[in-house]
Amino acid sequence: MRIRKYSFVFILILFSMVIFSQENEIKIDTTSSDKEKKLELTLDVVSRYLWRGQCWGGNYVAIQPTIEYAVTPKFSLGFWATTNFKGDYYYPDGETAYKGYQEIDIYATYQINDFLQFQLWDYYWPSVSKVEGVDNSFFNYGKDGVKTIDAILYFDFSEGYRYPFNATISTLVAGNDYRYDSNGEHPKQNYTTYLELGYTFSLFEKSTLKAFQGIELSPVIGAVLNNKAEYYSYGDYDKISFVNMGIKATKEIDLGNDITMPLSLNYIHNGATRNTETFGKNFLVVGISFSY
């Protein structure tokens, strides 16, 4: 399967189910009579795409649709994609860098308990045009492929706990994540692991100005623990690398009919000491979302 420039097709499916379980003579139980949303649709528009402190695709607006379907109350399947509709290359300082970037991810989540979720992501990031030595085949998880599988434990104490901490432990368990010996030979799976800690709190909850109510701030710090496979291109390869440090402000606007529009402003600093990020170490990303 090969994806070419402008061949991205975003399929958005609208589907919902309503469950009613009440007798006419019994008071309606609001929990059982509420609309049970099986399908969630989100469309994000961001000023540039960053993933864990890595800027992919340059300073270009990216479109990012998400489709998630709840198979059961605890188990969900999802689809996520991003593209900036660019397909050309440029070569700053003699090093190749891509203007165009696209990615398609398929994922599954399982809610183990009220604060712990297991996630499994299949990342597919084909080049926007043919590149020598790169195989864009969808099922190629080898060292010349563009596929990786990420196993994630996500801890979220924001609901029902005094301190709204969250944490992510991510390990690449398969795909193109290989380290080599000093001669560039004998590839071995590296199991690159990323750790992230975050905290969320609200501002201006008691403000008389409605525009300031409901603003959430989310500081975060993320580090790659073993980057010997150089999967995180803009991080340190021989030590713990703090590639993702920043803070995000979010304001959610209710548009009615189960449609919300979160607005966000995100500052990210890549603190890797050997950072070779073409686009710098500090990023400001503006985002708008439409969720149903």
JSON list of C-alpha atoms in Angstrom, two decimals, residues 19-212:
[
{"chain": "A", "resi": 19, "resn": "ILE", "atom": "CA", "xyz": [-30.38, 3.08, 24.99]},
{"chain": "A", "resi": 20, "resn": "PHE", "atom": "CA", "xyz": [-33.62, 3.54, 26.97]},
{"chain": "A", "resi": 21, "resn": "SER", "atom": "CA", "xyz": [-34.29, 1.33, 29.95]},
{"chain": "A", "resi": 22, "resn": "GLN", "atom": "CA", "xyz": [-37.19, 2.61, 32.01]},
{"chain": "A", "resi": 23, "resn": "GLU", "atom": "CA", "xyz": [-40.81, 1.80, 32.81]},
{"chain": "A", "resi": 24, "resn": "ASN", "atom": "CA", "xyz": [-43.52, 4.44, 32.42]},
{"chain": "A", "resi": 25, "resn": "GLU", "atom": "CA", "xyz": [-44.40, 4.20, 36.09]},
{"chain": "A", "resi": 26, "resn": "ILE", "atom": "CA", "xyz": [-40.79, 4.44, 37.31]},
{"chain": "A", "resi": 27, "resn": "LYS", "atom": "CA", "xyz": [-38.77, 7.60, 37.59]},
{"chain": "A", "resi": 28, "resn": "ILE", "atom": "CA", "xyz": [-36.32, 7.88, 34.68]},
{"chain": "A", "resi": 29, "resn": "ASP", "atom": "CA", "xyz": [-32.79, 6.92, 35.56]},
{"chain": "A", "resi": 30, "resn": "THR", "atom": "CA", "xyz": [-30.70, 9.63, 33.87]},
{"chain": "A", "resi": 31, "resn": "THR", "atom": "CA", "xyz": [-27.67, 7.36, 33.66]},
{"chain": "A", "resi": 32, "resn": "SER", "atom": "CA", "xyz": [-29.41, 4.67, 31.61]},
{"chain": "A", "resi": 33, "resn": "SER", "atom": "CA", "xyz": [-31.56, 7.03, 29.53]},
{"chain": "A", "resi": 34, "resn": "ASP", "atom": "CA", "xyz": [-28.75, 9.31, 28.42]},
{"chain": "A", "resi": 35, "resn": "LYS", "atom": "CA", "xyz": [-27.43, 8.95, 24.90]},
{"chain": "A", "resi": 36, "resn": "GLU", "atom": "CA", "xyz": [-24.65, 6.40, 24.89]},
{"chain": "A", "resi": 37, "resn": "LYS", "atom": "CA", "xyz": [-22.00, 7.63, 22.53]},
{"chain": "A", "resi": 38, "resn": "LYS", "atom": "CA", "xyz": [-20.35, 4.75, 20.77]},
{"chain": "A", "resi": 39, "resn": "LEU", "atom": "CA", "xyz": [-18.58, 6.83, 18.12]},
{"chain": "A", "resi": 40, "resn": "GLU", "atom": "CA", "xyz": [-16.50, 9.94, 18.76]},
{"chain": "A", "resi": 41, "resn": "LEU", "atom": "CA", "xyz": [-15.33, 12.16, 15.92]},
{"chain": "A", "resi": 42, "resn": "THR", "atom": "CA", "xyz": [-12.67, 14.84, 16.24]},
{"chain": "A", "resi": 43, "resn": "LEU", "atom": "CA", "xyz": [-11.05, 17.12, 13.69]},
{"chain": "A", "resi": 44, "resn": "ASP", "atom": "CA", "xyz": [-7.97, 19.04, 14.85]},
{"chain": "A", "resi": 45, "resn": "VAL", "atom": "CA", "xyz": [-6.34, 21.89, 12.99]},
{"chain": "A", "resi": 46, "resn": "VAL", "atom": "CA", "xyz": [-2.89, 22.81, 14.35]},
{"chain": "A", "resi": 47, "resn": "SER", "atom": "CA", "xyz": [-0.38, 25.42, 13.26]},
{"chain": "A", "resi": 48, "resn": "ARG", "atom": "CA", "xyz": [2.30, 22.70, 13.05]},
{"chain": "A", "resi": 49, "resn": "TYR", "atom": "CA", "xyz": [2.62, 19.06, 14.02]},
{"chain": "A", "resi": 50, "resn": "LEU", "atom": "CA", "xyz": [4.77, 18.10, 17.00]},
{"chain": "A", "resi": 51, "resn": "TRP", "atom": "CA", "xyz": [5.05, 14.65, 18.55]},
{"chain": "A", "resi": 52, "resn": "ARG", "atom": "CA", "xyz": [6.85, 14.37, 21.86]},
{"chain": "A", "resi": 53, "resn": "GLY", "atom": "CA", "xyz": [9.03, 17.38, 21.14]},
{"chain": "A", "resi": 54, "resn": "GLN", "atom": "CA", "xyz": [9.72, 16.35, 17.53]},
{"chain": "A", "resi": 55, "resn": "CYS", "atom": "CA", "xyz": [8.58, 18.73, 14.77]},
{"chain": "A", "resi": 56, "resn": "TRP", "atom": "CA", "xyz": [7.47, 16.82, 11.68]},
{"chain": "A", "resi": 57, "resn": "GLY", "atom": "CA", "xyz": [6.62, 18.65, 8.48]},
{"chain": "A", "resi": 58, "resn": "GLY", "atom": "CA", "xyz": [7.97, 22.09, 9.30]},
{"chain": "A", "resi": 59, "resn": "ASN", "atom": "CA", "xyz": [6.03, 25.23, 10.04]},
{"chain": "A", "resi": 60, "resn": "TYR", "atom": "CA", "xyz": [2.91, 24.27, 8.10]},
{"chain": "A", "resi": 61, "resn": "VAL", "atom": "CA", "xyz": [-0.69, 23.86, 9.19]},
{"chain": "A", "resi": 62, "resn": "ALA", "atom": "CA", "xyz": [-1.67, 20.21, 9.73]},
{"chain": "A", "resi": 63, "resn": "ILE", "atom": "CA", "xyz": [-5.10, 18.59, 9.62]},
{"chain": "A", "resi": 64, "resn": "GLN", "atom": "CA", "xyz": [-5.68, 15.71, 12.03]},
{"chain": "A", "resi": 65, "resn": "PRO", "atom": "CA", "xyz": [-8.91, 13.65, 12.07]},
{"chain": "A", "resi": 66, "resn": "THR", "atom": "CA", "xyz": [-9.69, 11.07, 14.76]},
{"chain": "A", "resi": 67, "resn": "ILE", "atom": "CA", "xyz": [-12.37, 8.38, 14.70]},
{"chain": "A", "resi": 68, "resn": "GLU", "atom": "CA", "xyz": [-12.89, 6.31, 17.85]},
{"chain": "A", "resi": 69, "resn": "TYR", "atom": "CA", "xyz": [-15.48, 3.61, 18.40]},
{"chain": "A", "resi": 70, "resn": "ALA", "atom": "CA", "xyz": [-16.32, 2.18, 21.83]},
{"chain": "A", "resi": 71, "resn": "VAL", "atom": "CA", "xyz": [-16.71, -1.57, 21.34]},
{"chain": "A", "resi": 72, "resn": "THR", "atom": "CA", "xyz": [-17.50, -1.93, 25.05]},
{"chain": "A", "resi": 73, "resn": "PRO", "atom": "CA", "xyz": [-17.48, 0.62, 27.89]},
{"chain": "A", "resi": 74, "resn": "LYS", "atom": "CA", "xyz": [-13.82, -0.31, 28.51]},
{"chain": "A", "resi": 75, "resn": "PHE", "atom": "CA", "xyz": [-12.51, -1.27, 25.07]},
{"chain": "A", "resi": 76, "resn": "SER", "atom": "CA", "xyz": [-12.20, 1.13, 22.10]},
{"chain": "A", "resi": 77, "resn": "LEU", "atom": "CA", "xyz": [-10.73, 1.09, 18.62]},
{"chain": "A", "resi": 78, "resn": "GLY", "atom": "CA", "xyz": [-9.52, 4.20, 16.83]},
{"chain": "A", "resi": 79, "resn": "PHE", "atom": "CA", "xyz": [-8.01, 5.81, 13.76]},
{"chain": "A", "resi": 80, "resn": "TRP", "atom": "CA", "xyz": [-5.84, 8.94, 13.73]},
{"chain": "A", "resi": 81, "resn": "ALA", "atom": "CA", "xyz": [-4.12, 10.71, 10.83]},
{"chain": "A", "resi": 82, "resn": "THR", "atom": "CA", "xyz": [-2.18, 13.86, 10.05]},
{"chain": "A", "resi": 83, "resn": "THR", "atom": "CA", "xyz": [-1.03, 15.62, 6.90]},
{"chain": "A", "resi": 84, "resn": "ASN", "atom": "CA", "xyz": [0.13, 19.09, 5.88]},
{"chain": "A", "resi": 85, "resn": "PHE", "atom": "CA", "xyz": [-0.51, 18.43, 2.16]},
{"chain": "A", "resi": 86, "resn": "LYS", "atom": "CA", "xyz": [3.13, 19.15, 1.30]},
{"chain": "A", "resi": 87, "resn": "GLY", "atom": "CA", "xyz": [5.24, 16.87, -0.83]},
{"chain": "A", "resi": 88, "resn": "ASP", "atom": "CA", "xyz": [8.55, 18.59, -1.59]},
{"chain": "A", "resi": 89, "resn": "TYR", "atom": "CA", "xyz": [11.96, 18.41, 0.06]},
{"chain": "A", "resi": 90, "resn": "TYR", "atom": "CA", "xyz": [14.64, 20.93, 0.88]},
{"chain": "A", "resi": 91, "resn": "TYR", "atom": "CA", "xyz": [18.20, 20.55, 2.09]},
{"chain": "A", "resi": 92, "resn": "PRO", "atom": "CA", "xyz": [19.37, 22.99, 4.79]},
{"chain": "A", "resi": 93, "resn": "ASP", "atom": "CA", "xyz": [23.07, 22.75, 5.67]},
{"chain": "A", "resi": 94, "resn": "GLY", "atom": "CA", "xyz": [23.48, 19.74, 3.44]},
{"chain": "A", "resi": 95, "resn": "GLU", "atom": "CA", "xyz": [21.06, 17.61, 5.49]},
{"chain": "A", "resi": 96, "resn": "THR", "atom": "CA", "xyz": [17.79, 16.28, 4.15]},
{"chain": "A", "resi": 97, "resn": "ALA", "atom": "CA", "xyz": [14.64, 17.61, 5.77]},
{"chain": "A", "resi": 98, "resn": "TYR", "atom": "CA", "xyz": [11.06, 17.08, 4.79]},
{"chain": "A", "resi": 99, "resn": "LYS", "atom": "CA", "xyz": [8.46, 19.75, 4.23]},
{"chain": "A", "resi": 100, "resn": "GLY", "atom": "CA", "xyz": [5.82, 17.14, 3.57]},
{"chain": "A", "resi": 101, "resn": "TYR", "atom": "CA", "xyz": [4.72, 14.75, 6.31]},
{"chain": "A", "resi": 102, "resn": "GLN", "atom": "CA", "xyz": [1.85, 12.30, 6.64]},
{"chain": "A", "resi": 103, "resn": "GLU", "atom": "CA", "xyz": [0.93, 9.60, 9.13]},
{"chain": "A", "resi": 104, "resn": "ILE", "atom": "CA", "xyz": [-1.85, 7.10, 9.66]},
{"chain": "A", "resi": 105, "resn": "ASP", "atom": "CA", "xyz": [-2.25, 5.39, 13.03]},
{"chain": "A", "resi": 106, "resn": "ILE", "atom": "CA", "xyz": [-4.57, 2.62, 14.17]},
{"chain": "A", "resi": 107, "resn": "TYR", "atom": "CA", "xyz": [-4.96, 2.10, 17.90]},
{"chain": "A", "resi": 108, "resn": "ALA", "atom": "CA", "xyz": [-6.79, 0.18, 20.60]},
{"chain": "A", "resi": 109, "resn": "THR", "atom": "CA", "xyz": [-7.37, 1.18, 24.22]},
{"chain": "A", "resi": 110, "resn": "TYR", "atom": "CA", "xyz": [-8.50, -0.81, 27.24]},
{"chain": "A", "resi": 111, "resn": "GLN", "atom": "CA", "xyz": [-9.49, 0.80, 30.54]},
{"chain": "A", "resi": 112, "resn": "ILE", "atom": "CA", "xyz": [-8.00, -1.46, 33.21]},
{"chain": "A", "resi": 113, "resn": "ASN", "atom": "CA", "xyz": [-9.43, 0.53, 36.11]},
{"chain": "A", "resi": 114, "resn": "ASP", "atom": "CA", "xyz": [-10.53, 4.08, 36.85]},
{"chain": "A", "resi": 115, "resn": "PHE", "atom": "CA", "xyz": [-6.99, 5.49, 36.59]},
{"chain": "A", "resi": 116, "resn": "LEU", "atom": "CA", "xyz": [-5.03, 3.09, 34.34]},
{"chain": "A", "resi": 117, "resn": "GLN", "atom": "CA", "xyz": [-5.44, 2.56, 30.61]},
{"chain": "A", "resi": 118, "resn": "PHE", "atom": "CA", "xyz": [-3.51, 0.28, 28.26]},
{"chain": "A", "resi": 119, "resn": "GLN", "atom": "CA", "xyz": [-3.01, 1.49, 24.68]},
{"chain": "A", "resi": 120, "resn": "LEU", "atom": "CA", "xyz": [-1.55, -0.19, 21.60]},
{"chain": "A", "resi": 121, "resn": "TRP", "atom": "CA", "xyz": [-0.70, 2.06, 18.63]},
{"chain": "A", "resi": 122, "resn": "ASP", "atom": "CA", "xyz": [0.32, 1.06, 15.12]},
{"chain": "A", "resi": 123, "resn": "TYR", "atom": "CA", "xyz": [2.24, 4.00, 13.59]},
{"chain": "A", "resi": 124, "resn": "TYR", "atom": "CA", "xyz": [2.50, 4.28, 9.79]},
{"chain": "A", "resi": 125, "resn": "TRP", "atom": "CA", "xyz": [4.50, 7.25, 8.49]},
{"chain": "A", "resi": 126, "resn": "PRO", "atom": "CA", "xyz": [5.13, 6.80, 4.73]},
{"chain": "A", "resi": 127, "resn": "SER", "atom": "CA", "xyz": [7.31, 9.29, 2.86]},
{"chain": "A", "resi": 128, "resn": "VAL", "atom": "CA", "xyz": [5.35, 11.71, 0.69]},
{"chain": "A", "resi": 129, "resn": "SER", "atom": "CA", "xyz": [7.28, 10.60, -2.39]},
{"chain": "A", "resi": 130, "resn": "LYS", "atom": "CA", "xyz": [9.65, 7.77, -3.25]},
{"chain": "A", "resi": 131, "resn": "VAL", "atom": "CA", "xyz": [12.88, 7.74, -1.23]},
{"chain": "A", "resi": 132, "resn": "GLU", "atom": "CA", "xyz": [15.74, 5.36, -1.99]},
{"chain": "A", "resi": 133, "resn": "GLY", "atom": "CA", "xyz": [16.11, 2.68, 0.66]},
{"chain": "A", "resi": 134, "resn": "VAL", "atom": "CA", "xyz": [12.65, 3.32, 2.17]},
{"chain": "A", "resi": 135, "resn": "ASP", "atom": "CA", "xyz": [9.83, 0.82, 1.73]},
{"chain": "A", "resi": 136, "resn": "ASN", "atom": "CA", "xyz": [6.40, 2.39, 2.27]},
{"chain": "A", "resi": 137, "resn": "SER", "atom": "CA", "xyz": [4.58, -0.95, 2.35]},
{"chain": "A", "resi": 138, "resn": "PHE", "atom": "CA", "xyz": [1.88, -0.97, 5.00]},
{"chain": "A", "resi": 139, "resn": "PHE", "atom": "CA", "xyz": [2.82, -4.37, 6.44]},
{"chain": "A", "resi": 140, "resn": "ASN", "atom": "CA", "xyz": [6.58, -3.92, 6.44]},
{"chain": "A", "resi": 141, "resn": "TYR", "atom": "CA", "xyz": [7.82, -3.76, 10.04]},
{"chain": "A", "resi": 142, "resn": "GLY", "atom": "CA", "xyz": [11.45, -4.30, 9.05]},
{"chain": "A", "resi": 143, "resn": "LYS", "atom": "CA", "xyz": [14.46, -2.02, 9.23]},
{"chain": "A", "resi": 144, "resn": "ASP", "atom": "CA", "xyz": [13.67, -0.41, 5.84]},
{"chain": "A", "resi": 145, "resn": "GLY", "atom": "CA", "xyz": [9.99, 0.08, 6.70]},
{"chain": "A", "resi": 146, "resn": "VAL", "atom": "CA", "xyz": [7.95, 2.98, 8.08]},
{"chain": "A", "resi": 147, "resn": "LYS", "atom": "CA", "xyz": [5.99, 1.13, 10.74]},
{"chain": "A", "resi": 148, "resn": "THR", "atom": "CA", "xyz": [6.32, 0.83, 14.51]},
{"chain": "A", "resi": 149, "resn": "ILE", "atom": "CA", "xyz": [4.10, -0.51, 17.29]},
{"chain": "A", "resi": 150, "resn": "ASP", "atom": "CA", "xyz": [3.89, 1.39, 20.56]},
{"chain": "A", "resi": 151, "resn": "ALA", "atom": "CA", "xyz": [2.66, -0.21, 23.82]},
{"chain": "A", "resi": 152, "resn": "ILE", "atom": "CA", "xyz": [1.55, 2.41, 26.32]},
{"chain": "A", "resi": 153, "resn": "LEU", "atom": "CA", "xyz": [0.46, 2.50, 29.95]},
{"chain": "A", "resi": 154, "resn": "TYR", "atom": "CA", "xyz": [-1.43, 5.73, 30.67]},
{"chain": "A", "resi": 155, "resn": "PHE", "atom": "CA", "xyz": [-2.15, 6.74, 34.27]},
{"chain": "A", "resi": 156, "resn": "ASP", "atom": "CA", "xyz": [-4.74, 9.48, 34.78]},
{"chain": "A", "resi": 157, "resn": "PHE", "atom": "CA", "xyz": [-5.68, 10.63, 38.27]},
{"chain": "A", "resi": 158, "resn": "SER", "atom": "CA", "xyz": [-7.68, 13.67, 37.14]},
{"chain": "A", "resi": 159, "resn": "GLU", "atom": "CA", "xyz": [-11.08, 12.13, 38.00]},
{"chain": "A", "resi": 160, "resn": "GLY", "atom": "CA", "xyz": [-11.92, 11.50, 41.63]},
{"chain": "A", "resi": 161, "resn": "TYR", "atom": "CA", "xyz": [-8.44, 12.15, 42.98]},
{"chain": "A", "resi": 162, "resn": "ARG", "atom": "CA", "xyz": [-7.07, 15.09, 44.89]},
{"chain": "A", "resi": 163, "resn": "TYR", "atom": "CA", "xyz": [-4.05, 15.60, 42.67]},
{"chain": "A", "resi": 164, "resn": "PRO", "atom": "CA", "xyz": [-4.75, 15.55, 38.90]},
{"chain": "A", "resi": 165, "resn": "PHE", "atom": "CA", "xyz": [-1.49, 13.94, 37.80]},
{"chain": "A", "resi": 166, "resn": "ASN", "atom": "CA", "xyz": [-1.09, 11.84, 34.69]},
{"chain": "A", "resi": 167, "resn": "ALA", "atom": "CA", "xyz": [1.78, 9.70, 33.46]},
{"chain": "A", "resi": 168, "resn": "THR", "atom": "CA", "xyz": [2.69, 7.87, 30.25]},
{"chain": "A", "resi": 169, "resn": "ILE", "atom": "CA", "xyz": [5.06, 4.94, 29.86]},
{"chain": "A", "resi": 170, "resn": "SER", "atom": "CA", "xyz": [5.61, 4.14, 26.18]},
{"chain": "A", "resi": 171, "resn": "THR", "atom": "CA", "xyz": [7.76, 1.37, 24.68]},
{"chain": "A", "resi": 172, "resn": "LEU", "atom": "CA", "xyz": [8.18, 0.57, 20.99]},
{"chain": "A", "resi": 173, "resn": "VAL", "atom": "CA", "xyz": [7.72, -3.20, 20.91]},
{"chain": "A", "resi": 174, "resn": "ALA", "atom": "CA", "xyz": [7.98, -3.90, 17.17]},
{"chain": "A", "resi": 175, "resn": "GLY", "atom": "CA", "xyz": [8.76, -2.29, 13.83]},
{"chain": "A", "resi": 176, "resn": "ASN", "atom": "CA", "xyz": [11.56, -0.04, 12.63]},
{"chain": "A", "resi": 177, "resn": "ASP", "atom": "CA", "xyz": [13.25, 0.65, 15.97]},
{"chain": "A", "resi": 178, "resn": "TYR", "atom": "CA", "xyz": [16.68, -0.96, 15.55]},
{"chain": "A", "resi": 179, "resn": "ARG", "atom": "CA", "xyz": [20.07, -0.19, 17.04]},
{"chain": "A", "resi": 180, "resn": "TYR", "atom": "CA", "xyz": [23.31, -1.23, 15.35]},
{"chain": "A", "resi": 181, "resn": "ASP", "atom": "CA", "xyz": [26.84, -2.01, 16.44]},
{"chain": "A", "resi": 182, "resn": "SER", "atom": "CA", "xyz": [29.79, 0.34, 15.88]},
{"chain": "A", "resi": 183, "resn": "ASN", "atom": "CA", "xyz": [30.14, -0.91, 12.30]},
{"chain": "A", "resi": 184, "resn": "GLY", "atom": "CA", "xyz": [26.51, -0.21, 11.50]},
{"chain": "A", "resi": 185, "resn": "GLU", "atom": "CA", "xyz": [25.70, -3.92, 11.38]},
{"chain": "A", "resi": 186, "resn": "HIS", "atom": "CA", "xyz": [23.76, -6.57, 13.34]},
{"chain": "A", "resi": 187, "resn": "PRO", "atom": "CA", "xyz": [20.47, -4.73, 13.95]},
{"chain": "A", "resi": 188, "resn": "LYS", "atom": "CA", "xyz": [18.67, -5.44, 17.22]},
{"chain": "A", "resi": 189, "resn": "GLN", "atom": "CA", "xyz": [15.27, -4.31, 18.44]},
{"chain": "A", "resi": 190, "resn": "ASN", "atom": "CA", "xyz": [15.91, -1.40, 20.79]},
{"chain": "A", "resi": 191, "resn": "TYR", "atom": "CA", "xyz": [12.57, -1.15, 22.64]},
{"chain": "A", "resi": 192, "resn": "THR", "atom": "CA", "xyz": [12.89, 2.61, 22.85]},
{"chain": "A", "resi": 193, "resn": "THR", "atom": "CA", "xyz": [11.06, 3.83, 25.95]},
{"chain": "A", "resi": 194, "resn": "TYR", "atom": "CA", "xyz": [9.55, 7.23, 26.62]},
{"chain": "A", "resi": 195, "resn": "LEU", "atom": "CA", "xyz": [8.31, 8.52, 29.99]},
{"chain": "A", "resi": 196, "resn": "GLU", "atom": "CA", "xyz": [6.04, 11.54, 30.42]},
{"chain": "A", "resi": 197, "resn": "LEU", "atom": "CA", "xyz": [4.62, 13.22, 33.53]},
{"chain": "A", "resi": 198, "resn": "GLY", "atom": "CA", "xyz": [1.85, 15.81, 33.44]},
{"chain": "A", "resi": 199, "resn": "TYR", "atom": "CA", "xyz": [-0.44, 17.83, 35.68]},
{"chain": "A", "resi": 200, "resn": "THR", "atom": "CA", "xyz": [-3.71, 19.59, 34.90]},
{"chain": "A", "resi": 201, "resn": "PHE", "atom": "CA", "xyz": [-5.35, 22.42, 36.79]},
{"chain": "A", "resi": 202, "resn": "SER", "atom": "CA", "xyz": [-8.00, 25.06, 36.11]},
{"chain": "A", "resi": 203, "resn": "LEU", "atom": "CA", "xyz": [-7.67, 28.82, 36.15]},
{"chain": "A", "resi": 204, "resn": "PHE", "atom": "CA", "xyz": [-10.19, 31.59, 36.80]},
{"chain": "A", "resi": 205, "resn": "GLU", "atom": "CA", "xyz": [-12.89, 29.20, 38.05]},
{"chain": "A", "resi": 206, "resn": "LYS", "atom": "CA", "xyz": [-14.47, 31.98, 40.08]},
{"chain": "A", "resi": 207, "resn": "SER", "atom": "CA", "xyz": [-13.93, 34.72, 37.52]},
{"chain": "A", "resi": 208, "resn": "THR", "atom": "CA", "xyz": [-16.94, 36.89, 36.66]},
{"chain": "A", "resi": 209, "resn": "LEU", "atom": "CA", "xyz": [-15.74, 36.98, 33.05]},
{"chain": "A", "resi": 210, "resn": "LYS", "atom": "CA", "xyz": [-17.17, 33.95, 31.28]},
{"chain": "A", "resi": 211, "resn": "ALA", "atom": "CA", "xyz": [-14.44, 34.02, 28.63]},
{"chain": "A", "resi": 212, "resn": "PHE", "atom": "CA", "xyz": [-11.83, 33.17, 31.30]}
]
